[in-house]
Coordinates of C-alpha atoms in Angstrom, one line a residue:
E1 CA 39.7 18.3 10.3
P2 CA 38.1 19.8 7.4
F3 CA 36.9 22.1 9.1
C4 CA 39.7 23.5 11.1
R5 CA 42.3 26.3 9.2
W6 CA 45.6 26.0 10.4
R7 CA 47.7 29.5 11.0
T8 CA 50.8 30.1 10.1
L9 CA 53.9 31.8 12.2
S10 CA 53.1 35.3 11.0
F11 CA 53.7 37.6 14.6
G12 CA 57.0 39.2 12.7
F13 CA 60.0 37.6 14.9
G14 CA 60.1 34.1 12.3
S15 CA 61.4 36.2 10.2
D16 CA 62.5 39.4 12.6
Q17 CA 65.5 38.5 14.6
D18 CA 65.6 41.4 15.7
Y19 CA 62.6 40.3 18.4
Q20 CA 64.8 37.4 19.5
I21 CA 67.8 36.6 21.7
D22 CA 69.3 33.0 21.8
I23 CA 70.2 33.5 24.8
I24 CA 73.2 29.7 24.6
S25 CA 74.0 31.5 20.7
E26 CA 75.4 34.5 22.0
L27 CA 76.9 33.5 25.6
D28 CA 78.7 31.1 23.1
Q29 CA 79.8 33.6 20.3
A30 CA 81.0 35.9 23.1
N31 CA 83.0 33.3 25.0
A32 CA 80.5 33.8 28.1
T33 CA 80.7 29.9 28.8
Y34 CA 83.6 29.6 31.1
G35 CA 83.0 26.0 33.4
I36 CA 79.9 24.5 31.5
T37 CA 80.9 21.6 28.8
Q38 CA 79.2 20.9 25.6
V39 CA 77.5 18.1 25.4
A40 CA 74.3 16.2 23.6
G41 CA 71.4 17.1 23.9
L42 CA 67.7 16.4 23.1
H43 CA 68.6 17.4 19.1
N44 CA 71.4 17.7 17.2
G45 CA 70.1 21.3 15.8
S46 CA 71.5 23.4 18.6
K47 CA 74.7 23.3 20.8
A48 CA 73.6 21.5 24.6
F49 CA 75.9 22.4 27.7
L50 CA 76.4 20.4 30.6
F51 CA 76.3 23.1 34.1
R52 CA 77.8 20.5 37.0
D53 CA 78.4 21.7 41.1
V54 CA 81.3 23.1 40.2
G55 CA 82.9 26.8 40.1
R56 CA 81.1 28.8 37.0
A57 CA 80.0 32.1 35.8
V58 CA 77.7 31.7 33.1
H59 CA 76.5 35.5 32.6
A60 CA 77.0 37.8 29.5
P61 CA 78.5 40.6 28.7
P62 CA 77.7 44.2 28.8
H63 CA 76.6 44.1 24.8
I64 CA 74.4 41.6 25.1
T65 CA 72.5 42.4 28.5
E66 CA 72.6 46.0 27.0
R67 CA 70.3 44.5 24.2
V68 CA 68.4 42.6 26.4
V69 CA 68.0 45.5 28.4
Q70 CA 66.0 47.9 25.6
L71 CA 64.5 45.0 24.6
F72 CA 62.5 44.7 28.1
R73 CA 62.3 48.6 28.1
S74 CA 60.4 48.9 24.8
K75 CA 57.7 46.0 24.9
S76 CA 55.0 44.7 26.9
E77 CA 55.1 40.6 26.6
F78 CA 57.4 38.1 26.3
T79 CA 58.2 34.4 26.3
F80 CA 60.5 32.7 27.7
L81 CA 61.9 29.4 26.0
A82 CA 64.2 26.8 27.4
T83 CA 65.0 22.8 26.7
I84 CA 66.4 20.9 30.0
Q85 CA 67.3 17.6 31.5
Q86 CA 67.3 18.5 35.5
K87 CA 69.2 16.2 37.9
F88 CA 67.3 14.3 40.2
S89 CA 66.0 16.5 43.5
T90 CA 68.0 19.5 42.7
S91 CA 67.3 22.7 42.9
G92 CA 68.4 25.7 40.7
V93 CA 68.2 28.7 38.2
I94 CA 67.6 28.2 34.9
F95 CA 67.7 31.8 34.0
S96 CA 67.9 35.1 36.0
I97 CA 67.9 38.8 34.6
H98 CA 68.9 41.3 38.3
E99 CA 70.7 44.0 39.7
S100 CA 71.9 43.2 43.2
E101 CA 69.2 41.5 44.8
H102 CA 66.6 42.9 42.7
S103 CA 65.2 40.0 40.6
Y104 CA 63.6 41.2 37.2
F105 CA 63.6 38.2 35.4
E106 CA 64.4 34.8 37.3
L107 CA 62.9 31.3 36.9
E108 CA 64.0 28.1 39.3
S109 CA 63.0 25.0 39.6
S110 CA 62.8 23.3 43.0
G111 CA 63.2 19.4 43.2
V112 CA 62.6 19.7 46.8
R113 CA 59.6 21.0 46.9
E114 CA 58.2 19.7 43.4
E115 CA 58.0 22.9 42.0
I116 CA 58.8 26.0 39.7
R117 CA 59.1 29.5 40.2
Y118 CA 59.0 33.1 38.5
H119 CA 60.5 35.9 40.2
Y120 CA 60.1 39.2 39.1
R121 CA 58.7 43.0 40.6
F122 CA 56.0 45.4 40.7
K123 CA 56.2 49.0 41.1
G124 CA 59.5 48.3 43.0
K125 CA 58.6 45.3 45.2
P126 CA 59.5 42.0 44.9
R127 CA 56.4 39.2 44.0
S128 CA 56.8 35.8 43.5
E129 CA 54.7 32.5 41.9
S130 CA 54.7 29.4 42.5
F131 CA 53.5 26.9 40.9
P132 CA 53.7 22.6 40.9
Y133 CA 55.8 20.7 39.1
R134 CA 58.3 18.4 39.1
L135 CA 61.0 19.0 36.2
A136 CA 64.1 17.6 38.1
D137 CA 63.4 13.6 37.1
G138 CA 66.4 13.3 35.2
Q139 CA 64.7 13.4 31.7
W140 CA 64.1 16.0 29.2
H141 CA 61.7 19.3 29.2
K142 CA 60.4 21.8 27.2
I143 CA 59.4 24.7 28.8
A144 CA 57.8 28.4 28.0
L145 CA 56.7 31.3 30.2
T146 CA 54.9 33.6 28.4
I147 CA 54.1 36.7 30.2
S148 CA 51.8 39.6 28.2
T149 CA 51.1 42.4 31.0
S150 CA 49.6 40.7 33.2
H151 CA 48.8 37.6 31.5
L152 CA 50.7 34.3 32.4
L153 CA 50.8 30.9 30.6
L154 CA 52.8 28.3 31.3
H155 CA 53.7 25.3 28.9
V156 CA 55.6 22.6 29.8
D157 CA 56.5 19.6 27.2
C158 CA 53.6 22.0 24.8
N159 CA 51.3 21.2 27.4
R160 CA 50.0 24.8 29.5
I161 CA 49.9 23.8 32.1
Y162 CA 49.6 27.0 34.2
E163 CA 47.2 30.3 33.4
R164 CA 47.1 32.9 35.7
V165 CA 46.4 37.2 36.2
I166 CA 49.3 38.8 38.6
D167 CA 50.7 42.0 38.9
P168 CA 52.7 43.7 35.4
P169 CA 56.2 43.1 36.0
Q170 CA 58.4 46.1 36.2
M171 CA 59.8 46.5 32.4
E172 CA 62.1 49.3 33.3
L173 CA 65.6 46.9 33.7
T174 CA 68.5 48.8 34.7
L175 CA 71.4 48.8 32.6
G176 CA 73.5 47.4 35.5
S177 CA 71.3 44.1 35.5
G178 CA 73.1 41.0 35.4
V179 CA 71.9 38.3 32.8
W180 CA 72.9 34.6 34.1
L181 CA 72.4 31.3 32.4
G182 CA 71.7 28.4 34.9
Q183 CA 72.5 30.2 38.0
H184 CA 71.7 33.2 40.3
S185 CA 75.3 34.5 41.0
H186 CA 78.5 33.3 41.4
K187 CA 78.0 31.0 44.4
H188 CA 73.5 30.7 44.4
G189 CA 71.6 28.9 42.2
L190 CA 73.5 27.0 40.9
F191 CA 71.4 24.6 38.0
K192 CA 72.7 21.0 38.0
G193 CA 72.0 19.2 34.5
V194 CA 71.4 20.0 30.5
I195 CA 70.5 22.9 29.3
Q196 CA 69.7 23.3 25.4
D197 CA 68.0 26.2 23.5
V198 CA 67.2 28.9 25.7
K199 CA 65.5 31.8 24.0
L200 CA 63.7 35.3 24.8
I201 CA 60.8 36.4 22.6
F202 CA 59.3 39.4 22.6
A203 CA 56.6 38.7 20.3
P204 CA 52.5 37.2 20.5
N205 CA 52.6 33.8 21.4
G206 CA 55.9 32.9 21.1
Y207 CA 55.8 29.7 22.3
I208 CA 54.4 28.4 19.4
T209 CA 58.1 28.7 18.8
Q210 CA 59.0 25.6 20.8
C211 CA 55.5 23.9 19.8
P212 CA 54.3 24.6 16.4
N213 CA 51.3 22.4 16.7
L214 CA 50.0 24.7 19.3
N215 CA 49.3 27.4 16.4
R216 CA 45.4 26.7 15.6
T217 CA 42.4 27.4 16.0
C218 CA 39.9 25.1 16.3
P219 CA 39.9 21.9 18.9
T220 CA 41.0 18.4 17.0
C221 CA 38.8 15.6 17.7
S222 CA 41.1 14.6 21.0
D223 CA 40.5 17.7 22.1
F224 CA 37.0 17.6 21.3
L225 CA 36.9 13.7 23.1
S226 CA 38.5 15.3 26.0
L227 CA 35.8 18.1 26.6
V228 CA 33.4 15.7 26.3
Q229 CA 35.1 13.6 29.1
G230 CA 35.9 16.8 31.3
I231 CA 31.6 17.4 30.9
M232 CA 31.0 14.0 32.0
D233 CA 33.5 14.5 34.7
L234 CA 32.2 17.6 35.8
Q235 CA 29.1 15.9 35.7
E236 CA 29.7 13.3 38.1
L237 CA 31.3 16.3 40.6
L238 CA 27.7 17.3 40.6
A239 CA 25.9 14.8 41.4
K240 CA 28.2 14.1 44.6
M241 CA 28.2 17.3 45.7
T242 CA 24.2 17.1 45.8
L243 CA 24.4 14.2 48.1
K244 CA 26.1 15.4 50.1
L245 CA 24.4 19.1 50.3
N246 CA 21.1 17.2 50.7
Y247 CA 22.9 15.4 53.5
A248 CA 24.2 18.5 55.2
E249 CA 20.6 20.3 54.5
S250 CA 18.9 17.4 56.8
R251 CA 21.7 17.3 58.8
L252 CA 20.6 21.1 59.5
T253 CA 17.0 20.6 60.1
Q254 CA 17.9 18.5 63.1
L255 CA 19.8 20.9 64.2
E256 CA 17.3 23.7 64.5
G257 CA 15.2 21.3 66.0
C258 CA 17.2 21.1 69.2
H259 CA 17.0 23.3 71.6
C260 CA 20.3 25.3 72.3
E261 CA 19.7 27.9 75.4
R262 CA 21.5 31.4 74.9
T263 CA 23.2 32.6 77.8
C264 CA 24.0 36.2 79.0
S265 CA 27.2 37.4 80.1
A266 CA 27.5 40.8 82.5
N267 CA 30.2 41.8 85.0
N268 CA 32.2 38.5 84.7
L269 CA 29.5 37.0 85.3
V270 CA 27.4 34.2 83.3
Y271 CA 23.5 34.0 83.8
R272 CA 21.4 31.9 82.3
D273 CA 18.2 32.4 79.7
K274 CA 15.4 34.4 81.7
E275 CA 17.2 34.5 84.8
L276 CA 17.4 38.3 86.9
W277 CA 19.9 40.0 88.8
V278 CA 20.4 43.8 90.5
E279 CA 22.9 45.9 89.4
P280 CA 22.6 47.8 92.9
E281 CA 25.2 50.0 91.2
N282 CA 23.8 51.2 88.7
C283 CA 20.4 51.1 89.7
R284 CA 18.9 48.7 87.1
N285 CA 16.8 45.8 87.5
C286 CA 18.3 43.2 84.5
A287 CA 17.2 40.1 82.2
C288 CA 18.8 37.5 80.0
K289 CA 16.3 37.2 77.1
N290 CA 17.9 34.7 74.1
G291 CA 21.3 35.8 75.3
V292 CA 21.1 39.0 75.1
V293 CA 21.0 41.3 78.7
E294 CA 18.2 43.4 78.6
C295 CA 18.4 46.3 81.5
R296 CA 15.8 48.9 83.0
R297 CA 16.6 51.5 85.1
I298 CA 14.6 50.8 89.0
F299 CA 11.7 53.6 89.4
C300 CA 11.8 56.0 91.8
P301 CA 9.4 57.8 92.7
P302 CA 9.3 61.2 94.1
A303 CA 10.2 61.1 97.6
N304 CA 6.8 63.9 99.0
C305 CA 8.7 64.4 102.4
S306 CA 6.8 66.0 105.2
D307 CA 8.4 69.9 106.1
D308 CA 10.4 68.5 109.1
M309 CA 12.0 65.7 106.6
L310 CA 14.0 65.8 103.2
P311 CA 15.0 63.3 100.8
V312 CA 18.7 62.2 101.1
H313 CA 20.9 58.8 99.5
V314 CA 21.2 55.9 102.2
D315 CA 24.2 53.5 101.6
G316 CA 23.5 50.3 99.4
T317 CA 19.7 52.3 98.5
C318 CA 19.1 53.6 94.6
C319 CA 16.1 55.7 95.5
K320 CA 15.9 58.6 97.9
T321 CA 14.8 58.2 101.8
C322 CA 13.1 60.6 104.0
R323 CA 15.0 61.7 107.0
P324 CA 15.0 64.8 109.8
K325 CA 16.5 67.7 108.7
C326 CA 18.4 70.2 111.2
T327 CA 17.9 73.7 111.4
Y328 CA 20.9 75.1 113.4
M329 CA 21.9 79.1 113.2
G330 CA 19.3 80.3 110.9
Q331 CA 20.2 77.6 108.4
T332 CA 18.9 73.5 107.2
F333 CA 21.2 70.6 106.8
S334 CA 19.7 67.2 105.6
E335 CA 21.3 64.1 107.2
G336 CA 25.3 63.6 107.6
Q337 CA 25.4 67.3 106.1
R338 CA 28.7 69.0 108.8
F339 CA 28.5 72.4 109.9
L340 CA 31.6 74.3 111.3
S341 CA 31.3 76.8 114.0
R342 CA 33.1 77.5 116.8
T343 CA 33.2 73.3 116.4
C344 CA 32.2 71.2 114.0
R345 CA 28.4 69.5 113.7
E346 CA 26.7 67.4 112.7
C347 CA 22.7 66.5 111.3
K348 CA 22.0 63.4 113.0
N349 CA 17.9 62.5 113.2
G350 CA 16.9 65.8 113.2
L351 CA 19.6 67.5 116.2
M352 CA 23.4 69.0 114.9
V353 CA 25.3 66.7 117.4
K354 CA 29.3 67.7 118.0
V355 CA 31.7 65.8 116.4
T356 CA 35.0 65.6 117.0
E357 CA 36.9 65.6 114.3
T358 CA 41.4 66.6 113.8
C359 CA 41.8 67.8 110.5
P360 CA 45.1 66.6 108.3
E361 CA 48.0 69.4 107.7
I362 CA 47.8 70.6 104.4
N363 CA 50.3 72.7 102.4
C364 CA 49.1 76.0 100.7
T365 CA 48.6 79.0 102.9
T366 CA 46.0 80.3 104.6
G367 CA 44.9 82.6 101.4
E368 CA 44.9 79.4 99.1
Q369 CA 42.3 77.1 101.9
I370 CA 38.7 76.5 101.1
L371 CA 36.0 74.8 103.3
P372 CA 34.0 72.3 101.6
E373 CA 30.5 72.3 102.1
G374 CA 29.4 70.1 105.0
R375 CA 32.8 69.5 105.9
C376 CA 34.5 71.1 109.0
C377 CA 38.1 70.7 107.7
N378 CA 39.7 72.7 105.2
V379 CA 41.2 72.0 101.8
C380 CA 43.6 73.1 99.1
R381 CA 41.7 76.1 96.3
G382 CA 42.0 72.8 93.1
Y383 CA 40.9 70.1 95.4
D384 CA 40.1 66.9 93.8
F385 CA 36.9 66.5 95.0
C386 CA 36.1 63.5 93.0
A387 CA 39.0 61.7 94.0
E388 CA 37.4 60.5 97.2
G389 CA 35.5 58.5 95.0
L390 CA 31.8 60.2 94.2
I391 CA 29.8 56.6 93.0
C392 CA 28.0 58.0 89.3
G393 CA 26.0 56.0 87.6
E394 CA 26.9 55.3 83.6
N395 CA 25.1 57.5 82.5
S396 CA 27.0 60.3 84.5
E397 CA 30.0 61.5 85.6
C398 CA 31.9 63.0 88.2
K399 CA 32.9 67.1 88.2
N400 CA 34.8 69.0 90.8
R401 CA 32.6 72.2 91.6
N402 CA 34.4 74.9 94.0
T403 CA 33.9 73.3 97.1
K404 CA 32.4 69.9 96.7
A405 CA 32.2 67.0 93.9
E406 CA 28.9 66.3 92.2
C407 CA 27.9 64.0 89.6
E408 CA 26.9 65.4 85.6
C409 CA 24.5 64.0 83.1
K410 CA 26.5 63.0 80.1
S411 CA 25.4 64.7 76.8
G412 CA 22.2 63.4 75.9
Y413 CA 20.9 62.3 79.0
A414 CA 19.0 63.9 81.8
S415 CA 18.8 63.3 85.5
I416 CA 15.9 61.2 87.3
H417 CA 14.0 63.7 89.2
G418 CA 16.7 65.8 89.7
D419 CA 19.6 63.8 91.1
S420 CA 22.4 63.9 88.7
T421 CA 24.1 60.6 90.0
Y422 CA 21.2 58.0 87.6
C423 CA 20.8 60.0 84.8
E424 CA 18.8 58.8 81.5
G425 CA 18.6 59.6 77.9
T426 CA 16.6 62.3 77.2
T427 CA 13.3 61.7 75.5
L428 CA 10.3 64.0 73.5
F429 CA 6.9 64.1 75.5
Y430 CA 3.9 66.2 74.4
S431 CA 2.3 68.2 77.0
A432 CA -0.6 70.8 77.1
Q433 CA 0.6 74.9 78.4
V434 CA -1.9 76.9 78.6
V435 CA -1.1 80.3 77.8
Q436 CA -3.8 83.3 78.6
G437 CA -6.6 81.1 79.0
L438 CA -5.7 79.0 75.4
T439 CA -4.9 75.4 75.2
R440 CA -1.9 74.4 73.1
L441 CA 0.6 71.9 72.4
T442 CA 4.3 72.1 73.1
H443 CA 7.0 70.2 73.3
N444 CA 9.3 69.3 76.6
L445 CA 12.0 67.3 77.0
Y446 CA 11.7 65.1 80.2
Q447 CA 13.2 61.7 81.7
P448 CA 11.6 58.7 81.3
G449 CA 10.7 57.6 84.6
Y450 CA 8.9 61.3 85.2
L451 CA 5.4 61.2 86.8
F452 CA 3.2 63.5 86.4
F453 CA 1.1 64.1 89.6
N454 CA -2.8 65.7 89.9
C455 CA -1.8 67.1 86.2
L456 CA 0.2 69.5 87.2
A457 CA 4.5 69.5 86.4
A458 CA 7.4 72.3 86.7
K459 CA 10.6 72.2 84.5
E460 CA 12.7 75.0 84.4
G461 CA 9.7 77.5 85.2
V462 CA 7.6 76.2 82.2
Y463 CA 4.2 75.0 84.8
L464 CA 1.5 73.7 83.2
F465 CA -2.4 72.9 83.8
H466 CA -4.7 70.6 83.3
K467 CA -8.5 68.9 84.4
R468 CA -7.6 65.1 82.4
C469 CA -4.1 63.5 81.5
I470 CA -2.7 60.3 81.3
A471 CA 0.5 59.4 82.2
A472 CA 2.9 56.6 82.1
Y473 CA 6.5 55.4 83.2
A474 CA 9.7 54.6 81.0
S475 CA 9.4 55.2 77.6
M476 CA 6.1 55.3 77.4
S477 CA 5.4 59.2 76.3
F478 CA 2.2 61.3 78.8
L479 CA -0.6 62.7 76.9
C480 CA -2.3 65.5 78.6
F481 CA -5.1 67.5 77.3
G482 CA -8.2 69.6 78.0
N483 CA -8.7 73.2 79.0
S484 CA -7.8 74.6 82.9

């Protein structure tokens, strides 16, 4: 490697012991190794301890805990190192710093799920990261977990196996925290196996202490060959993905040639494409067009009733029908209206016919009683006429008046030919208005379906007179022009 320059361990903690803590050495000096037995480790350079599945309490005394807490508070990056030999298919906590159930740092190895777990806290809330890897195999392993703000590195046996961006761990540990080795607490998370060389290093790239060969700035020949092999593997994968993509595109092309009929759903019914139906309750003709329901209002021309008739609504029809009117005691009544004098009478076929009707009892004083319009029986003031089931279209709503219920168009809608039972959205039309013999363009709002007959129309007191005009229905506009 003539072109590689090796970097020395120069980040401070190599000579300054204030930035690292040897957990096992500190616990041994403080006689805090109750319940564990010293055994031979991976090497003879440091002590190793056997953790059995028996009662034990391996936790740091207050002076060690205080030092750990102060280092966490003053640093933003650290590395946890350990050498372990975990009993086959067992689970347990390798190292834990926690207060009550709040884990600030906890490293756990699960032999059941074959994964490594890192538990920490972020803004007061628990967080966990899982790394699929088998440590509980009875073999010796070196593990190094490095945290630098939100950057996480996990090395096992000097191999970088995971690198992630995580939520920055909470470094403000409390003095009430407990530092435990090989267990979460007295009875929970008991590790089974041998632990050696447990250290906390509060400096960049602390894993280099465990794996000095990782301290380099350029790849070796072996690294380069591995990189080339990785590129070849990626090229092979790309070729396979290209074949699959081409196959998928050919399948899509075949599917595009298929005819798939799109149906429509309306009023809990399913209609086929181009099928037509009528909605009598909304006075609309509807059609299914490529999966979309399109409806148009049934157009009702003006009734143009003769002088002896009046337009009225007939059940089951959308448009008003001319029916004979009645004249009685100087008043005019339309078909179905009632009038109370000495007896109750109803307009039928142009005659006021006597009607026998028994009025129900009402719970209010005489002064609070009113006679509804077109009826013969009193009701109490404030009576809910709409509760009787007056039918209004989808763009109108029932409103209680003093003596009757009426349909009223919703905001942005206008009545059709003065009848608010069915309403349409207002549309801006242009018309010509004659003022003092001159013709000028004005803007007036008329509902779709309003028809100009004989070039004469009136709306709210504005009269329009024209010599020539073009009329249309529905959403088409009217163009009228010419002098009077």
